[in-house]
Amino acid sequence: MLGGKNILLGITGGIAAYKTTFLVRLLIKAGAQVKVVLTESASSFVSPLTLATLSKNEVVSSFIKESNDTLNWNNHVELGLWADLMLIAPATANTMSKMANGTCDNVLLATYLSAKCPVFYAPAMDLDMYKHPSTIASFEKLNSFENIMIPATSGELASGLHGEGRMAEPEDMVAFMKRYISKGLPLSGKRVLITAGPTYEAIDPVRFIGNHSTGLMGYELAKEAARLGASVILISGPSYLTVEHDHIDLVSVVSADQMFDAAHKHFDNVDIAICAAAVADYRPEVIADQKIKKSESKLTINLVKNKDILFSLGEIKKKQFLVGFALETENEIENAKGKLKKKNLDAIVLNSLNDSGAGFGTPTNKITFIDKNSKITAFDLKSKAAVAVDIFTEITGRINA
Ligand code: CTP
């Protein structure tokens, strides 16, 4: 959610400022770029050098900056416009009152007034200050500016008193902002299941039948669904790929049977399911307990058919939007339409082996999206990440129609 976002952290002078070092680390870990602007009194509580080191950016604490014996100014307008999100934490009663009234006597406030992005603030103060009508008036005014409060919690305060006024913990602030961002997204609140990668069907303890699928298409679909706000269950066969995203649950499986079980375990609770895995159609009838010796001149392995996961999901589907893939070499559109109907799908993504750069084992794909009303949309050859965007544009256009 926060990956790639420019986050401007404004720190004001309260004891909770010491927690902002953890906050910066969490934001950086979430993939955000972080810049810090702090008031003079904040720098008594937390060191600008620590913040600069953690954020990997210069810290701004005054209008004037001294560099190489020349005087320059810190451009608060540029800084405000750079931000995709601004978070003021801790927000003291003093700074909130100034924000509410347009007072602009330090660089943090000038930056706040210049920022056009959503502004979050996390109040921190003693319990009686938190309840004071003047503080409540500041909250109301900031609320009317559409600034977003990350409420203080109850607990032990620096004064030794116990009550409301403790700044939200860094983890909770990050979670709060992520929830806020995901709310406006097209797949927010939706759950998406994706199968990806090959399956390996064991012959004996060291050998298997597999295929060249890398899983890339499925992983890109998972990332795109998460970017659009969905919670994703990614059921993956063996793959060198990894994915780290708060909204993607990776379920690793090996065989088609395991993938079948995992898909059925989650299917009831999802809104969209996309089967992008290259599931082995057959598996050895018997898995040898011991490594098979090369004693015979010929070896025959009997194969039995695996269950078709996509077909089985089509049989039990209720509200889910179900999407399959088809890799065809001839009569592509007709064959894909036939699969769509046979497997009771809402749409099918067709790859033609006649298109170079399409299919599995390549970083690119060229697809045709066909829905159950036979609406056909053909796309150019592009990276699998870009293909994932196209596929979800087609899906969200239909489920949100
Ligand atoms: N699929 C599945 N379980 C299987 C086989 C396939 O879920 N045991 C899914 C794939 O993930 C894909 C679609 O079904 O979404 C592919 O359908 P399939 O009929 O297997 O297509 P092809 O592999 O192209 O099959 P065929 O060789 O029979 O044309």
Coordinates of N, CA and C in Angstrom, one line a residue, residues 14-138:
G14 N 7.3 16.7 21.4 CA 6.7 15.9 22.5 C 7.6 14.7 22.8
I15 N 7.5 14.2 24.0 CA 8.3 13.0 24.3 C 8.1 11.8 23.4
A16 N 6.9 11.7 22.8 CA 6.6 10.6 21.9 C 7.5 10.7 20.6
A17 N 8.1 11.8 20.4 CA 9.0 12.0 19.2 C 10.0 10.9 19.1
Y18 N 10.4 10.3 20.3 CA 11.5 9.3 20.3 C 11.0 8.0 19.5
K19 N 9.7 7.9 19.4 CA 9.1 6.7 18.7 C 9.2 6.8 17.2
T20 N 9.5 8.1 16.7 CA 9.4 8.3 15.3 C 10.6 7.6 14.5
T21 N 11.6 7.3 15.3 CA 12.7 6.6 14.6 C 12.2 5.2 14.1
F22 N 11.4 4.6 15.0 CA 10.8 3.3 14.6 C 9.8 3.5 13.4
L23 N 9.1 4.6 13.5 CA 8.1 4.9 12.5 C 8.8 5.0 11.1
V24 N 9.9 5.7 11.1 CA 10.6 5.9 9.8 C 11.1 4.6 9.3
R25 N 11.6 3.7 10.2 CA 12.0 2.4 9.7 C 10.9 1.6 9.1
L26 N 9.7 1.7 9.8 CA 8.6 0.9 9.3 C 8.1 1.4 7.9
L27 N 8.2 2.7 7.7 CA 7.7 3.3 6.5 C 8.7 2.9 5.3
I28 N 10.0 3.0 5.6 CA 11.0 2.6 4.7 C 10.9 1.1 4.3
K29 N 10.6 0.3 5.3 CA 10.4 -1.1 5.1 C 9.2 -1.4 4.2
A30 N 8.2 -0.5 4.3 CA 7.0 -0.7 3.5 C 7.2 -0.2 2.1
G31 N 8.4 0.3 1.8 CA 8.7 0.7 0.4 C 8.5 2.2 0.1
A32 N 8.2 3.0 1.2 CA 8.0 4.4 1.0 C 9.3 5.2 0.9
Q33 N 9.3 6.4 0.3 CA 10.4 7.3 0.4 C 10.0 8.3 1.5
V34 N 10.9 8.5 2.4 CA 10.5 9.3 3.6 C 11.4 10.6 3.7
K35 N 10.8 11.7 3.9 CA 11.5 12.9 4.2 C 11.0 13.4 5.6
V36 N 11.9 14.0 6.4 CA 11.4 14.4 7.7 C 11.6 15.9 7.8
V37 N 10.6 16.6 8.4 CA 10.7 18.0 8.8 C 10.4 18.0 10.3
L38 N 11.2 18.7 11.0 CA 10.9 18.8 12.5 C 11.0 20.2 13.0
T39 N 10.3 20.4 14.1 CA 10.4 21.7 14.8 C 11.7 21.7 15.6
E40 N 12.0 22.9 16.0 CA 13.3 23.0 16.8 C 13.1 22.2 18.1
S41 N 12.0 22.3 18.8 CA 11.9 21.6 20.1 C 11.8 20.1 19.8
A42 N 11.4 19.6 18.7 CA 11.4 18.2 18.4 C 12.8 17.6 18.4
S43 N 13.8 18.5 18.0 CA 15.1 18.0 17.9 C 15.8 17.8 19.3
S44 N 15.1 18.3 20.3 CA 15.6 18.0 21.7 C 15.2 16.6 22.1
F45 N 14.2 16.1 21.4 CA 13.7 14.7 21.8 C 14.2 13.6 20.9
V46 N 14.5 14.0 19.6 CA 15.0 13.0 18.7 C 16.0 13.6 17.8
S47 N 17.1 12.9 17.5 CA 18.2 13.5 16.8 C 18.0 13.5 15.3
P48 N 18.2 14.7 14.7 CA 18.1 14.9 13.3 C 19.0 13.9 12.5
L49 N 20.2 13.7 13.1 CA 21.2 12.8 12.5 C 20.6 11.3 12.4
T50 N 20.0 10.9 13.5 CA 19.3 9.6 13.4 C 18.3 9.5 12.4
L51 N 17.4 10.5 12.3 CA 16.3 10.6 11.3 C 16.9 10.6 9.9
A52 N 17.9 11.4 9.7 CA 18.5 11.5 8.3 C 19.1 10.2 7.9
T53 N 19.7 9.5 8.9 CA 20.3 8.2 8.6 C 19.3 7.2 8.2
L54 N 18.2 7.1 9.0 CA 17.2 6.1 8.8 C 16.4 6.4 7.5
S55 N 16.1 7.7 7.3 CA 15.2 8.1 6.1 C 16.1 8.2 4.8
K56 N 17.4 8.2 5.0 CA 18.3 8.3 3.8 C 18.0 9.7 3.1
N57 N 17.5 10.6 3.8 CA 17.3 12.0 3.3 C 17.7 13.0 4.3
E58 N 18.0 14.2 3.7 CA 18.3 15.3 4.6 C 17.1 15.7 5.5
V59 N 17.3 16.0 6.7 CA 16.2 16.4 7.6 C 16.1 18.0 7.6
V60 N 14.9 18.4 7.5 CA 14.7 19.9 7.4 C 14.2 20.4 8.8
S61 N 14.8 21.4 9.4 CA 14.4 21.8 10.7 C 14.3 23.4 10.8
S62 N 14.8 24.0 9.7 CA 14.6 25.5 9.7 C 14.5 26.0 8.3
F63 N 14.1 27.3 8.2 CA 13.9 27.8 6.8 C 15.2 28.0 6.1
I64 N 16.3 28.2 6.9 CA 17.6 28.4 6.3 C 18.4 27.2 6.4
K65 N 19.1 26.8 5.3 CA 20.1 25.7 5.4 C 21.5 26.2 5.1
E66 N 22.4 25.8 5.9 CA 23.8 26.2 5.7 C 24.6 25.0 5.0
S67 N 25.1 25.3 3.8 CA 25.9 24.2 3.2 C 27.1 24.9 2.5
N68 N 28.3 24.3 2.7 CA 29.5 24.8 2.2 C 29.7 26.3 2.3
D69 N 29.5 26.7 3.5 CA 29.6 28.2 3.9 C 28.7 29.1 3.2
T70 N 27.7 28.6 2.4 CA 26.7 29.5 1.8 C 25.4 29.3 2.4
L71 N 24.6 30.3 2.4 CA 23.3 30.2 3.0 C 22.3 29.9 1.9
N72 N 21.3 29.1 2.2 CA 20.3 28.7 1.2 C 19.0 28.6 2.0
W73 N 17.9 28.4 1.3 CA 16.7 28.2 2.1 C 16.1 26.8 1.7
N74 N 15.4 26.3 2.7 CA 14.7 25.0 2.6 C 13.4 25.3 1.9
N75 N 13.2 24.7 0.8 CA 12.0 25.1 0.0 C 10.8 24.3 0.5
H76 N 10.0 24.9 1.4 CA 8.9 24.2 2.1 C 7.8 23.9 1.0
V77 N 7.7 24.8 0.0 CA 6.6 24.6 -1.0 C 6.9 23.3 -1.8
E78 N 8.2 23.2 -2.2 CA 8.6 22.0 -3.0 C 8.4 20.7 -2.1
L79 N 8.8 20.8 -0.9 CA 8.7 19.7 0.1 C 7.2 19.3 0.2
G80 N 6.3 20.3 0.4 CA 4.9 20.0 0.6 C 4.3 19.4 -0.7
L81 N 4.8 19.8 -1.8 CA 4.2 19.3 -3.1 C 4.8 17.9 -3.4
W82 N 6.0 17.6 -2.9 CA 6.6 16.3 -3.1 C 5.8 15.2 -2.5
A83 N 5.2 15.6 -1.4 CA 4.5 14.5 -0.5 C 3.3 13.9 -1.2
D84 N 3.2 12.6 -1.1 CA 1.9 11.9 -1.4 C 1.0 11.8 -0.1
L85 N 1.7 11.8 1.0 CA 1.0 11.8 2.3 C 1.9 12.6 3.3
M86 N 1.2 13.3 4.1 CA 2.0 13.9 5.2 C 1.5 13.4 6.5
L87 N 2.4 13.1 7.4 CA 2.0 12.6 8.8 C 2.7 13.5 9.8
I88 N 1.9 14.1 10.7 CA 2.5 14.9 11.7 C 2.4 14.0 13.0
A89 N 3.5 13.6 13.5 CA 3.5 12.7 14.7 C 4.8 12.9 15.5
P90 N 4.8 13.1 16.7 CA 3.6 13.5 17.5 C 3.1 14.8 17.1
A91 N 1.8 15.0 17.2 CA 1.2 16.4 17.0 C 0.9 16.9 18.4
T92 N 1.6 18.0 18.8 CA 1.4 18.5 20.1 C 0.2 19.5 20.1
A93 N -0.4 19.8 21.2 CA -1.5 20.7 21.3 C -1.1 22.1 20.6
N94 N 0.1 22.5 20.9 CA 0.6 23.8 20.3 C 0.6 23.7 18.8
T95 N 1.2 22.7 18.2 CA 1.2 22.6 16.7 C -0.2 22.5 16.1
M96 N -1.0 21.7 16.8 CA -2.4 21.5 16.2 C -3.1 22.8 16.2
S97 N -3.0 23.6 17.3 CA -3.6 24.9 17.4 C -3.1 25.8 16.3
K98 N -1.8 25.7 16.0 CA -1.3 26.6 14.9 C -1.8 26.1 13.6
M99 N -1.8 24.8 13.4 CA -2.3 24.2 12.1 C -3.8 24.7 11.9
A100 N -4.6 24.6 13.0 CA -6.0 25.0 12.9 C -6.2 26.5 12.6
N101 N -5.2 27.3 13.0 CA -5.4 28.7 12.8 C -4.5 29.4 11.8
G102 N -3.8 28.6 11.1 CA -2.9 29.1 10.0 C -1.7 29.8 10.4
T103 N -1.3 29.6 11.7 CA 0.0 30.2 12.2 C 1.1 29.5 11.4
C104 N 2.1 30.3 11.1 CA 3.1 29.8 10.2 C 4.5 30.2 10.7
D105 N 4.8 29.9 11.9 CA 6.1 30.4 12.5 C 7.2 29.4 12.5
N106 N 7.1 28.3 11.8 CA 8.3 27.4 11.6 C 8.1 26.7 10.3
V107 N 9.2 26.0 9.9 CA 9.2 25.4 8.6 C 8.2 24.2 8.5
L108 N 8.0 23.5 9.6 CA 7.0 22.4 9.6 C 5.6 23.0 9.2
L109 N 5.2 24.1 9.9 CA 3.9 24.6 9.6 C 3.8 25.2 8.2
A110 N 4.9 25.8 7.7 CA 4.9 26.3 6.3 C 4.7 25.2 5.4
T111 N 5.4 24.0 5.7 CA 5.3 22.9 4.8 C 3.8 22.3 4.8
Y112 N 3.3 22.3 6.0 CA 1.9 21.8 6.2 C 0.9 22.6 5.4
L113 N 1.1 24.0 5.4 CA 0.2 24.8 4.6 C 0.5 24.7 3.1
S114 N 1.6 24.2 2.7 CA 1.9 24.1 1.3 C 1.5 22.7 0.8
A115 N 1.3 21.7 1.7 CA 1.0 20.4 1.2 C -0.4 20.2 0.7
K116 N -0.6 19.6 -0.5 CA -1.9 19.4 -1.1 C -2.4 18.0 -0.8
C117 N -1.5 17.1 -0.3 CA -1.9 15.7 -0.1 C -2.7 15.5 1.2
P118 N -3.2 14.3 1.3 CA -3.8 14.0 2.6 C -2.9 14.2 3.8
V119 N -3.3 14.8 4.8 CA -2.5 15.0 6.0 C -3.1 14.2 7.2
F120 N -2.2 13.4 7.8 CA -2.6 12.6 9.0 C -1.9 13.3 10.2
Y121 N -2.5 13.2 11.3 CA -1.8 13.7 12.5 C -2.1 12.8 13.7
A122 N -1.1 12.6 14.5 CA -1.2 11.7 15.6 C -1.0 12.5 16.9
P123 N -2.1 12.9 17.6 CA -1.9 13.7 18.8 C -1.2 13.0 19.9
A124 N -0.5 13.7 20.7 CA 0.2 13.1 21.9 C 0.3 14.2 22.9
M125 N -0.3 13.9 24.0 CA -0.2 14.9 25.1 C -0.7 14.3 26.4
D126 N -0.7 15.1 27.5 CA -1.2 14.6 28.7 C -2.7 14.6 28.7
L127 N -3.3 13.7 29.6 CA -4.8 13.5 29.5 C -5.6 14.7 29.6
D128 N -5.3 15.6 30.5 CA -6.1 16.8 30.7 C -6.0 17.8 29.5
M129 N -4.8 17.8 28.9 CA -4.6 18.6 27.7 C -5.4 18.0 26.6
Y130 N -5.5 16.7 26.5 CA -6.2 16.0 25.4 C -7.7 16.3 25.5
K131 N -8.2 16.5 26.7 CA -9.6 16.7 26.9 C -10.0 18.2 26.9
H132 N -9.0 19.1 26.9 CA -9.3 20.5 27.0 C -10.1 21.0 25.8
P133 N -11.2 21.8 26.1 CA -12.0 22.3 24.9 C -11.2 22.9 23.8
S134 N -10.1 23.6 24.2 CA -9.3 24.2 23.1 C -8.7 23.1 22.2
T135 N -8.2 22.0 22.8 CA -7.7 20.9 22.0 C -8.8 20.3 21.1
I136 N -10.0 20.1 21.7 CA -11.1 19.5 21.0 C -11.5 20.5 19.8
A137 N -11.4 21.8 20.1 CA -11.7 22.8 19.0 C -10.7 22.6 17.9
S138 N -9.4 22.4 18.2 CA -8.4 22.1 17.1 C -8.8 20.9 16.3

